[in-house]
CSV table of C-alpha atoms and ligand atoms in Angstrom, one decimal:
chain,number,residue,atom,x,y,z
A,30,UNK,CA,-17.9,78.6,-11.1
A,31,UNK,CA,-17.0,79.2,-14.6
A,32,UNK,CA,-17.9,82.5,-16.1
A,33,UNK,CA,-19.3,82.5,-19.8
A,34,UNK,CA,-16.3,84.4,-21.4
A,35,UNK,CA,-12.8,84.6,-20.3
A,36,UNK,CA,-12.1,88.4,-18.6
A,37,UNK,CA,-8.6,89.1,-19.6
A,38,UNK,CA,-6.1,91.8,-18.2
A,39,UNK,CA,-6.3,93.8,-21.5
A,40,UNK,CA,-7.6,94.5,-24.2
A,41,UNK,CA,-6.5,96.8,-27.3
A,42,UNK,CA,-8.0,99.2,-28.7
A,43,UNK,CA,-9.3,99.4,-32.1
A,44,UNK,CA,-10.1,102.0,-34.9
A,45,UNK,CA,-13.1,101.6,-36.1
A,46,UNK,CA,-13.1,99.4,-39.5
A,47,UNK,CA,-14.6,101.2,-42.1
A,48,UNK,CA,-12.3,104.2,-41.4
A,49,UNK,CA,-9.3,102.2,-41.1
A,50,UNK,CA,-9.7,100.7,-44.3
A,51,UNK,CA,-10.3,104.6,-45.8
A,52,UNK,CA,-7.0,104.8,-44.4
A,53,UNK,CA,-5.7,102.0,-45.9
A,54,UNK,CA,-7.0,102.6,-49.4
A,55,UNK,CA,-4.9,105.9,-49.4
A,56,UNK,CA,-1.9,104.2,-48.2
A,57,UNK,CA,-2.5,101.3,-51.2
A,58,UNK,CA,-3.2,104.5,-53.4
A,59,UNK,CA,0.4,106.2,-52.9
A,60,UNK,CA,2.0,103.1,-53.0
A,61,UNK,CA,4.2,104.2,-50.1
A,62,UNK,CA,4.2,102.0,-47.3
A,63,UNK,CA,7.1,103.2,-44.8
A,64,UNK,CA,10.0,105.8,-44.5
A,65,UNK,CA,8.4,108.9,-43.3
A,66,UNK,CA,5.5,109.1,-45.2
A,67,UNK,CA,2.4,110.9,-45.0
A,68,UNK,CA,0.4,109.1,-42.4
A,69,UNK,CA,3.7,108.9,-40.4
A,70,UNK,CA,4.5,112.9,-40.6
A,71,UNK,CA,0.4,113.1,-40.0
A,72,UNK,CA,0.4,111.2,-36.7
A,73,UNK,CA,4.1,112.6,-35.2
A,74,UNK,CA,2.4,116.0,-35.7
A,75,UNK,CA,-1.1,114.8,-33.8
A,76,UNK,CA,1.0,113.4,-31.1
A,77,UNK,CA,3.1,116.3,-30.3
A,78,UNK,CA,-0.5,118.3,-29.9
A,79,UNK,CA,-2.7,115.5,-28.1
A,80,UNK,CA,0.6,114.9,-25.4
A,81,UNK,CA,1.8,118.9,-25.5
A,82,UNK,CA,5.1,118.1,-26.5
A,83,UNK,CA,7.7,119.4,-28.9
A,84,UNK,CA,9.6,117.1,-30.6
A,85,UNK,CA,8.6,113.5,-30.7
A,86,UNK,CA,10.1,110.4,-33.5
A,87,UNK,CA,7.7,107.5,-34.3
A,88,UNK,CA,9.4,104.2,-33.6
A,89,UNK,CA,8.1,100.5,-34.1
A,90,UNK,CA,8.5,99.6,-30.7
A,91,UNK,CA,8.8,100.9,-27.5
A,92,UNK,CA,12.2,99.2,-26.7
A,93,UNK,CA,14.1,100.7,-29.4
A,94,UNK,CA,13.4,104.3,-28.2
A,95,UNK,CA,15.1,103.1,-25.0
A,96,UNK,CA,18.3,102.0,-27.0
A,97,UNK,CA,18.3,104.6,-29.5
A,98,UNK,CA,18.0,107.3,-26.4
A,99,UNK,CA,20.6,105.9,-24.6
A,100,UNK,CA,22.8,105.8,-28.1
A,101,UNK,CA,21.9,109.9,-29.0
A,102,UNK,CA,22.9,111.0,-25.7
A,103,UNK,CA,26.5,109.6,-26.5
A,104,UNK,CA,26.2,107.1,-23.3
A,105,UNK,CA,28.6,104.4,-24.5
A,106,UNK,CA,30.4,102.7,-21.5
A,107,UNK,CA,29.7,103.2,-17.5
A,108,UNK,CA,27.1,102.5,-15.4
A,109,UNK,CA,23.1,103.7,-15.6
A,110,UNK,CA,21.1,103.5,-12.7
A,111,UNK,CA,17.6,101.9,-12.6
A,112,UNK,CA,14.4,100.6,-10.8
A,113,UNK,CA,14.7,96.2,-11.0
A,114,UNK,CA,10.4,97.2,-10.3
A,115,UNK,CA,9.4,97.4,-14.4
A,116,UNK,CA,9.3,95.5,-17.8
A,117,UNK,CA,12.4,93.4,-19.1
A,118,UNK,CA,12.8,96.0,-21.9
A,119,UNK,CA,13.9,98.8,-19.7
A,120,UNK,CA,17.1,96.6,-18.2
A,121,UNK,CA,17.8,95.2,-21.9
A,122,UNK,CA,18.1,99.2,-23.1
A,123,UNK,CA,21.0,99.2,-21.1
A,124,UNK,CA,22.8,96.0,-21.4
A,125,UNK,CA,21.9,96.0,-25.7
A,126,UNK,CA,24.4,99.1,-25.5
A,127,UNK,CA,27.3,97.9,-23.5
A,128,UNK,CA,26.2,99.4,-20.1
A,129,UNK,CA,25.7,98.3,-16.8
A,130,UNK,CA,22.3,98.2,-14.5
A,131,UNK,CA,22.6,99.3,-11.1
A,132,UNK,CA,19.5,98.5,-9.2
A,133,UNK,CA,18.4,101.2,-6.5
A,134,UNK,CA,15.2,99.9,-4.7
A,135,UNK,CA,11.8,101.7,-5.0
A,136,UNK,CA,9.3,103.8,-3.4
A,137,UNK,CA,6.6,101.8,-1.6
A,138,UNK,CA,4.0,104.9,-2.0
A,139,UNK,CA,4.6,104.9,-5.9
A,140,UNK,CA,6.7,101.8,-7.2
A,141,UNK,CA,9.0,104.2,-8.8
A,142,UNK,CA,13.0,104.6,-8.3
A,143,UNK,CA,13.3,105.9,-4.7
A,144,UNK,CA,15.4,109.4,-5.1
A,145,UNK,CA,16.7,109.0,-1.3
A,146,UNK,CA,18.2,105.6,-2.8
A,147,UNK,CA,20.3,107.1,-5.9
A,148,UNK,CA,23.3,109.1,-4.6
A,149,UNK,CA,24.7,106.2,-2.6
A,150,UNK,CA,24.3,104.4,-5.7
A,151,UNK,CA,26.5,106.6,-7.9
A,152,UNK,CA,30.5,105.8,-8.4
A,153,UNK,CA,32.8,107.4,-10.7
A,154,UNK,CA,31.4,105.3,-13.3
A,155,UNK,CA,27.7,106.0,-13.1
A,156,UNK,CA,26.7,108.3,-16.9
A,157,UNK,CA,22.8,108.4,-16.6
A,158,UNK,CA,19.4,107.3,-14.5
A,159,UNK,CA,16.8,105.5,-16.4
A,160,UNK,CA,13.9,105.8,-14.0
A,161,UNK,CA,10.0,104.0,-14.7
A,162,UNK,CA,6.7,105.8,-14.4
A,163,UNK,CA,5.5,102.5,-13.4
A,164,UNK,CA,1.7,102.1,-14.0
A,165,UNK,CA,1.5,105.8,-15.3
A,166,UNK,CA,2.3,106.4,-11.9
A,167,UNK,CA,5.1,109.8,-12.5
A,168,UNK,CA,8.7,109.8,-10.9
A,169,UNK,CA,9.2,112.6,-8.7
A,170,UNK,CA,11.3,114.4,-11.6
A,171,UNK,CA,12.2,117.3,-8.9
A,172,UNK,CA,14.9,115.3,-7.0
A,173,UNK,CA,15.5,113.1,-9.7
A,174,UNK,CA,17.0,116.1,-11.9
A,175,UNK,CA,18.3,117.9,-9.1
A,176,UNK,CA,20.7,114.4,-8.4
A,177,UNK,CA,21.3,114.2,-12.3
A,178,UNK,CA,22.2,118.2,-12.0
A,179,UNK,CA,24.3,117.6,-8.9
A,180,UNK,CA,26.2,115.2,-10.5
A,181,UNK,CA,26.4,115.5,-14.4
A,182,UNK,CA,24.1,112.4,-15.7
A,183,UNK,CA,21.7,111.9,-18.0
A,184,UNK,CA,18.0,111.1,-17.7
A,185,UNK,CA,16.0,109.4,-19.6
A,186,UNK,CA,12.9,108.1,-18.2
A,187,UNK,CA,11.1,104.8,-19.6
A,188,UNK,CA,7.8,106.7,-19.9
A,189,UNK,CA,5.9,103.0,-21.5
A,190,UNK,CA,3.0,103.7,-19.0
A,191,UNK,CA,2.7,107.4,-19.2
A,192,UNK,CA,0.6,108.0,-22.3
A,193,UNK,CA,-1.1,111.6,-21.7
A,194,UNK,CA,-0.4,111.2,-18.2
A,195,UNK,CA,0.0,115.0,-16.7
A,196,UNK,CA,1.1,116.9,-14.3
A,197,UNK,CA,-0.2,120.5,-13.4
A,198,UNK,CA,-1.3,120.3,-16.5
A,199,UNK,CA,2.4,119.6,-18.0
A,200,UNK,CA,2.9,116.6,-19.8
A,201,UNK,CA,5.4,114.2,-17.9
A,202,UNK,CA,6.9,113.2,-20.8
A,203,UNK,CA,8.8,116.7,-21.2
A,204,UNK,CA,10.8,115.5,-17.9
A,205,UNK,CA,14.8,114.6,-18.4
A,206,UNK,CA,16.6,114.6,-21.2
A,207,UNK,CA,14.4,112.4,-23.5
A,208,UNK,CA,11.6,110.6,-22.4
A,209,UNK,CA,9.8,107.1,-24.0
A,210,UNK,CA,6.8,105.4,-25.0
A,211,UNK,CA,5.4,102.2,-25.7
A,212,UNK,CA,2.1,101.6,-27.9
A,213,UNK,CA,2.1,98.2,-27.7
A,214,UNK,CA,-1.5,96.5,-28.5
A,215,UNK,CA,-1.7,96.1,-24.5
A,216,UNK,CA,-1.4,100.1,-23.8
A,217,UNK,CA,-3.8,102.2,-23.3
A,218,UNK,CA,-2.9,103.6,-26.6
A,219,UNK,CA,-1.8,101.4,-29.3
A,220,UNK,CA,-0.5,101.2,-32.9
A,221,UNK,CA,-0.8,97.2,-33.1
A,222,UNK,CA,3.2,97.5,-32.3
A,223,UNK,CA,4.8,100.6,-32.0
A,224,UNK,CA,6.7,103.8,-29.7
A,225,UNK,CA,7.8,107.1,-29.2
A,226,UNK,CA,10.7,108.9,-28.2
A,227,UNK,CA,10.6,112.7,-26.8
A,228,UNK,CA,13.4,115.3,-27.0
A,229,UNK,CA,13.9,118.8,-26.8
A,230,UNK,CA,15.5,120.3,-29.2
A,231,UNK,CA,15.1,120.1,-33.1
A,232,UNK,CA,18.9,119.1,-33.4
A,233,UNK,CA,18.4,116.0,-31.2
A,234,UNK,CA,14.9,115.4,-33.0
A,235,UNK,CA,17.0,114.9,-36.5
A,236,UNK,CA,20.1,112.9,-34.9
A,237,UNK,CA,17.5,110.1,-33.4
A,238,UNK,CA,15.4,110.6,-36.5
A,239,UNK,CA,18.8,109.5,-38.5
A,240,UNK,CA,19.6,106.9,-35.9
A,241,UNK,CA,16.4,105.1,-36.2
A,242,UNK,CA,17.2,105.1,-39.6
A,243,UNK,CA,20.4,102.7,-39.6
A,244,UNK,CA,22.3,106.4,-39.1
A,245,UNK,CA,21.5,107.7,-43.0
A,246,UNK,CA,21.8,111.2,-42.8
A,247,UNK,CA,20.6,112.0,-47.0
A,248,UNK,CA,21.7,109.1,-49.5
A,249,UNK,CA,24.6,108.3,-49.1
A,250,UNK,CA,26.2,109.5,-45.6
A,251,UNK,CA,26.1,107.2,-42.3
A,252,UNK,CA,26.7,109.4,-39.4
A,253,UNK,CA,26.1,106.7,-37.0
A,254,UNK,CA,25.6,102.6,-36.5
A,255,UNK,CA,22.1,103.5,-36.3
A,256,UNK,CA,19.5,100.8,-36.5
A,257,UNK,CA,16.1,100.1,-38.2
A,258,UNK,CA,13.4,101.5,-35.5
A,259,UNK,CA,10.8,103.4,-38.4
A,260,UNK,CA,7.2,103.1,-37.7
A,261,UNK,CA,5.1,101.8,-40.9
A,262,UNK,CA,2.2,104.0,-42.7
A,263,UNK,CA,-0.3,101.3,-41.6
A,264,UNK,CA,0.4,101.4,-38.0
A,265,UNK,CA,0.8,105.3,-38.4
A,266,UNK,CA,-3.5,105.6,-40.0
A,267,UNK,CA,-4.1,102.7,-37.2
A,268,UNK,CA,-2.2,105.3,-34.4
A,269,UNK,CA,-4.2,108.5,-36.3
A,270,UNK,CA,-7.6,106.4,-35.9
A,271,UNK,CA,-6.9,105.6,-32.2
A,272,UNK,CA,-5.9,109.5,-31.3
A,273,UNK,CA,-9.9,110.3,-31.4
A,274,UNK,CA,-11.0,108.0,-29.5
A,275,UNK,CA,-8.3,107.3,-26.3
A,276,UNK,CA,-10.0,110.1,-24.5
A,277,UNK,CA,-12.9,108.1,-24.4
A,278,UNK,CA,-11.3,105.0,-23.4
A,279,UNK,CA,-9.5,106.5,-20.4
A,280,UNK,CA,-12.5,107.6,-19.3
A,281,UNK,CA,-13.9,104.0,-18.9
A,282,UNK,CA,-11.0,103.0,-17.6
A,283,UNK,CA,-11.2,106.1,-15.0
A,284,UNK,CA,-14.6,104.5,-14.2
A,285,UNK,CA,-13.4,101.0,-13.9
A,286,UNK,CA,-10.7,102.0,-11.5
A,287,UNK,CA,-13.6,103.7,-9.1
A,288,UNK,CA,-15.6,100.7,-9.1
A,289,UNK,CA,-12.6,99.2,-7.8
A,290,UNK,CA,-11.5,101.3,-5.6
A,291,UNK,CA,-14.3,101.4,-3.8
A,292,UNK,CA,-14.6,98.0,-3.4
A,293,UNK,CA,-11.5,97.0,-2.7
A,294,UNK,CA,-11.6,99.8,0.4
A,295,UNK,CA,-14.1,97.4,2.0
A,296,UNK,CA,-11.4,94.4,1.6
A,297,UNK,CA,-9.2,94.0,4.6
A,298,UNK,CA,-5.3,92.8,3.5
A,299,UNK,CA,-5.6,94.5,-0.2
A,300,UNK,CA,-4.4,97.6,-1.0
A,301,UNK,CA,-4.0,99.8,-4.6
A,302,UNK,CA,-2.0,102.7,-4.9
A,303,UNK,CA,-2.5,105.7,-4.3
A,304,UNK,CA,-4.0,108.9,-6.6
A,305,UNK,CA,-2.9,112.8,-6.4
A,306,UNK,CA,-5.3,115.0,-7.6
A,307,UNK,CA,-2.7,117.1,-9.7
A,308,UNK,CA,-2.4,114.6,-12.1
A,309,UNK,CA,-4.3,113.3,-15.0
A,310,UNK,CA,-3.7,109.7,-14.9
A,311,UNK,CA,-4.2,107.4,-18.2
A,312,UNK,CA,-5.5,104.5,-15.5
A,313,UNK,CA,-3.9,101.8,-17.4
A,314,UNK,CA,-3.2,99.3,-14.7
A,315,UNK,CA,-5.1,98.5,-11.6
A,316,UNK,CA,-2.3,96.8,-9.5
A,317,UNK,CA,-3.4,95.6,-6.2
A,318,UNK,CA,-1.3,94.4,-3.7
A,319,UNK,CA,-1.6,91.6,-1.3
A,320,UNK,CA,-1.2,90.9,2.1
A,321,UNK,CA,-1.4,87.1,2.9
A,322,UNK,CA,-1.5,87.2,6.6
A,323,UNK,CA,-4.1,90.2,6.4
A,324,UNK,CA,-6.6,88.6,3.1
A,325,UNK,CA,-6.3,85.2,4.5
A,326,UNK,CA,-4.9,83.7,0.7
A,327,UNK,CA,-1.6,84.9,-0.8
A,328,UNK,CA,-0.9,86.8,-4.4
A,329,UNK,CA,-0.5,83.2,-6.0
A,330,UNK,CA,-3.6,81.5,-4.8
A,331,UNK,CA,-5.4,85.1,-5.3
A,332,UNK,CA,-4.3,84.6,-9.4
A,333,UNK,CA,-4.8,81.1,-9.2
A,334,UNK,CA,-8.7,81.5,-8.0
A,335,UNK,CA,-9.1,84.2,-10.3
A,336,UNK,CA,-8.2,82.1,-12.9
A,337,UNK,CA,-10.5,79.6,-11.9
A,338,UNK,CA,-13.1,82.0,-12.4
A,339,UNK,CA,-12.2,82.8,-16.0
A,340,UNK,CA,-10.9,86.2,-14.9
A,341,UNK,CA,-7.0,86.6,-16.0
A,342,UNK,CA,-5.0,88.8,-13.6
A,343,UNK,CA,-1.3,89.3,-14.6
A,344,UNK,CA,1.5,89.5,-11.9
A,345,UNK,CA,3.4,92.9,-13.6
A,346,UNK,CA,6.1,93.2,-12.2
A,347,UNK,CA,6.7,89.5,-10.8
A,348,UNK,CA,9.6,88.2,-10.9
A,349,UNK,CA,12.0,91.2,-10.5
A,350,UNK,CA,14.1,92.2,-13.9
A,351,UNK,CA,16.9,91.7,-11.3
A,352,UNK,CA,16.1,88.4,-10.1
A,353,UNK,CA,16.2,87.5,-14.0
A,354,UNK,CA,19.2,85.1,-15.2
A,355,UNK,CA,21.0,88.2,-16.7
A,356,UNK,CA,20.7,90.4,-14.0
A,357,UNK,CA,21.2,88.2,-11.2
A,358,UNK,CA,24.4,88.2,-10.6
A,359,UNK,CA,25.3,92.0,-10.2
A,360,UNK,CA,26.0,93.0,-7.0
A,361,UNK,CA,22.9,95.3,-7.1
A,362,UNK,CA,20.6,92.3,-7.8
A,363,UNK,CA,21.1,90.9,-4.1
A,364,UNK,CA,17.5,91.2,-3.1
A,365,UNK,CA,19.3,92.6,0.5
A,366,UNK,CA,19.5,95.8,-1.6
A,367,UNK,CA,15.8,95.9,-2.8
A,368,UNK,CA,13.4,94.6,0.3
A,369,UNK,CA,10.8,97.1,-1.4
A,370,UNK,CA,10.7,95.9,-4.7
A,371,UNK,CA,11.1,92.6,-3.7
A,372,UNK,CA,8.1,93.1,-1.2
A,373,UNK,CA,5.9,94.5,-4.0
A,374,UNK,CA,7.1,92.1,-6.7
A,375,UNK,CA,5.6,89.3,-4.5
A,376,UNK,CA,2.0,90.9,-3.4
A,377,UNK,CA,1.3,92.5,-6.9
A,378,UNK,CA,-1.8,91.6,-9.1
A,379,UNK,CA,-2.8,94.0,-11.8
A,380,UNK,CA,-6.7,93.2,-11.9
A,381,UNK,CA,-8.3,93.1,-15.7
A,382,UNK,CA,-8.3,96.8,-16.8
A,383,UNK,CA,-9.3,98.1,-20.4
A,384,UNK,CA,-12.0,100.2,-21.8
A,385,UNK,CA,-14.3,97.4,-22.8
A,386,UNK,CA,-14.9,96.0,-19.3
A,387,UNK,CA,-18.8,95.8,-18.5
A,388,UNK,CA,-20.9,96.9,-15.5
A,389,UNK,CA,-20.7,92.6,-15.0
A,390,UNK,CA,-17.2,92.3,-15.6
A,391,UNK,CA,-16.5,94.4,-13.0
A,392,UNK,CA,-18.9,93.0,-10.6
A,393,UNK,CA,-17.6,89.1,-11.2
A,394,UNK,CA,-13.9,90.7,-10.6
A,395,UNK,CA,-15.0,92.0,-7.5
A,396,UNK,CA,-17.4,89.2,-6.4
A,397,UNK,CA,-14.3,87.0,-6.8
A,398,UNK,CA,-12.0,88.8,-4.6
A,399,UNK,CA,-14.6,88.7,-1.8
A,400,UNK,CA,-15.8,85.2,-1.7
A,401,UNK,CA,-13.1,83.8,0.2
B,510,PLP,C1,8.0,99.8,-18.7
B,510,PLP,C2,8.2,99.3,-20.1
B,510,PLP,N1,9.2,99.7,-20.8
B,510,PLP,C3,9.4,99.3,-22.1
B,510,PLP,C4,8.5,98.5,-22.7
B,510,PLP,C5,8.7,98.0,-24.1
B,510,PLP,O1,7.8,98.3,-25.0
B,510,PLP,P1,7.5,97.5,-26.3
B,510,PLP,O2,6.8,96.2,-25.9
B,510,PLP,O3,6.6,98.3,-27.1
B,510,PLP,O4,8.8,97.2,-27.0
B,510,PLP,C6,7.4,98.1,-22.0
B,510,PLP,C7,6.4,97.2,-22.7
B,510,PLP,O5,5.5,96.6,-22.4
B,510,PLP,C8,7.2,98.5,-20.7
B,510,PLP,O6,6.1,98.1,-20.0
């Protein structure tokens, strides 16, 4: 049976119309549409109070942040070390500036890089670790810096998921060296496109700032082959617009993850993972994860079904980044080297999740995962 309206995975959030169009009369008045402008300067500033942070340079994407981090901290040949459990973007970082992925498996509690995994993964030729907090889900930063410390790398953690995600109250994205962001339409916070990157020092604030800025340091000087990462005034008065109300929206997310929760402990062969009650999570993902011989059905037929039932599921992070035709071939890749990931990659089903899912949404979602 056929719902009346498809139920998709996501769905973005949106300033509300009349403001943004305020917004947009005042960018139309200064005729200045990009290049640091006001709303730009306005919404770096709102963002380093909302995610208690220091130093933070508006991009229009979340990959670039990846390459231009990677690019600040010098990292130009070697080998950075990385979780094959995330987005495509993450692996391309590396590879767009010469280096090479080594996959290290993952943590079946969290998804995330396992830190037991790491040392045996470093060689002579290993600079930096570019760890996930997949789903929002946060790294544990302890051992992960104590391994960096131990043996001189960099960290820069691919924070996409971890908008005003906390920790004891500390924001996670003042872990490593720099940390980055994606506001993608699909995030729980958007800018339409759009990204972050966080650093911590005002020196490193002005080098990426340059670097995202084809390298122009003042008129005339290049100081770098930096590229063109600047986030727009529009998207800037669109991000401003959507700082008052993502509060709100993570809170109906919050609720839409209890609902499910609770059901889904009454479902034998499905599982979710798990919550710590030191951290403020952003709950933008509901991954479930499925156990064929246990549900009676497996992932596939579970998205498949869904699907039937207008209710759109996506299979984040299915296949592997290092099952992918670029990555396949490095002697990390072999799936031998990654039975977690590989494992998770294969029972994974993030369930609809967003801030405008109804009371009935919510109940059709679960219905359908019950009426085998
Ligand atoms: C983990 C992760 N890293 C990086 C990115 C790239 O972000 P963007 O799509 O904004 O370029 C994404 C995007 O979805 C992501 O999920």
């Amino acid at each position: 049976m056929q719902s009346s309206e498809p139920i998709l995975v996501t769905s973005p959030l949106l300033p509300n119309m009349q403001e943004f169009n305020q917004y947009l009369q005042q960018i139309w008045d200064s005729r200045w549409l990009t290049n640091n402008g006001s709303m730009h300067q306005k919404l770096e500033h709102a963002l380093t109070k909302y995610l208690g942070v220091e130093y933070i340079s508006l991009f229009t994407n979340g990959t670039l942040p990846l390459i231009t981090a990677l690019q600040a901290l010098g990292l130009t040949k070697g080998e950075v070390i990385t979780t094959p459990y995330s987005f495509v973007a993450t692996t391309h970082s590396i590879w767009w500036n010469g280096l090479t992925p080594v996959f290290v498996d993952i943590d079946p509690v969290t998804g995330n890089l396992d830190p037991s995994k790491i040392e045996s993964a470093i060689t002579t030729n290993t600079v930096a670790i570019m760890p996930v907090h997949v789903y929002g889900q946060p790294c544990n930063n302890e051992q992960i810096d104590s391994i960096a410390k131990k043996h001189n790398l960099k960290v820069i953690y691919d924070a996409a998921h971890a908008f005003g995600v906390r920790k004891d109250g500390e924001s996670i994205l003042n872990w490593g060296d720099i940390s980055t962001l994606s506001f993608h339409a699909t995030k729980v916070y958007g800018t339409i496109e759009g990204g972050a990157l966080i650093c911590h020092s005002a020196e490193m604030k002005y080098q990426i700032d340059n670097l995202k800025n084809f390298g122009f340091r003042g008129e005339t000087t290049i100081v770098a082959p930096g590229i063109n990462g600047k986030m727009d005034e529009v998207r800037a008065a669109f991000g401003l617009l959507n700082l008052k109300q993502v509060d709100a929206a993570i809170e109906a997310r919050h609720k839409v993850s209890t609902q499910y929760r609770q059901a889904i402990d009454k479902i034998d062969g499905l599982h979710y993972l798990s919550e710590y009650p030191n951290i403020r999570y952003n709950y933008g993902y509901f991954p479930i994860f499925v156990d064929e011989e246990k549900y009676g059905m497996s992932r596939d037929a579970l998205y498949e079904k869904l699907k039937a039932h207008n209710i759109f599921g996506r299979r984040y992070f299915y296949p592997l980044i290092s099952t992918l035709n670029p990555y396949k071939d490095y002697p990390s890749a072999n799936s031998n080297n990654l039975p977690i990931a590989t494992k998770m990659a294969n029972q994974v089903l993030c369930l609809p999740m967003h801030h405008m899912l109804s009371n009935d949404d919510v109940e059709k979602i679960i219905n359908s995962l019950t009426d085998n």
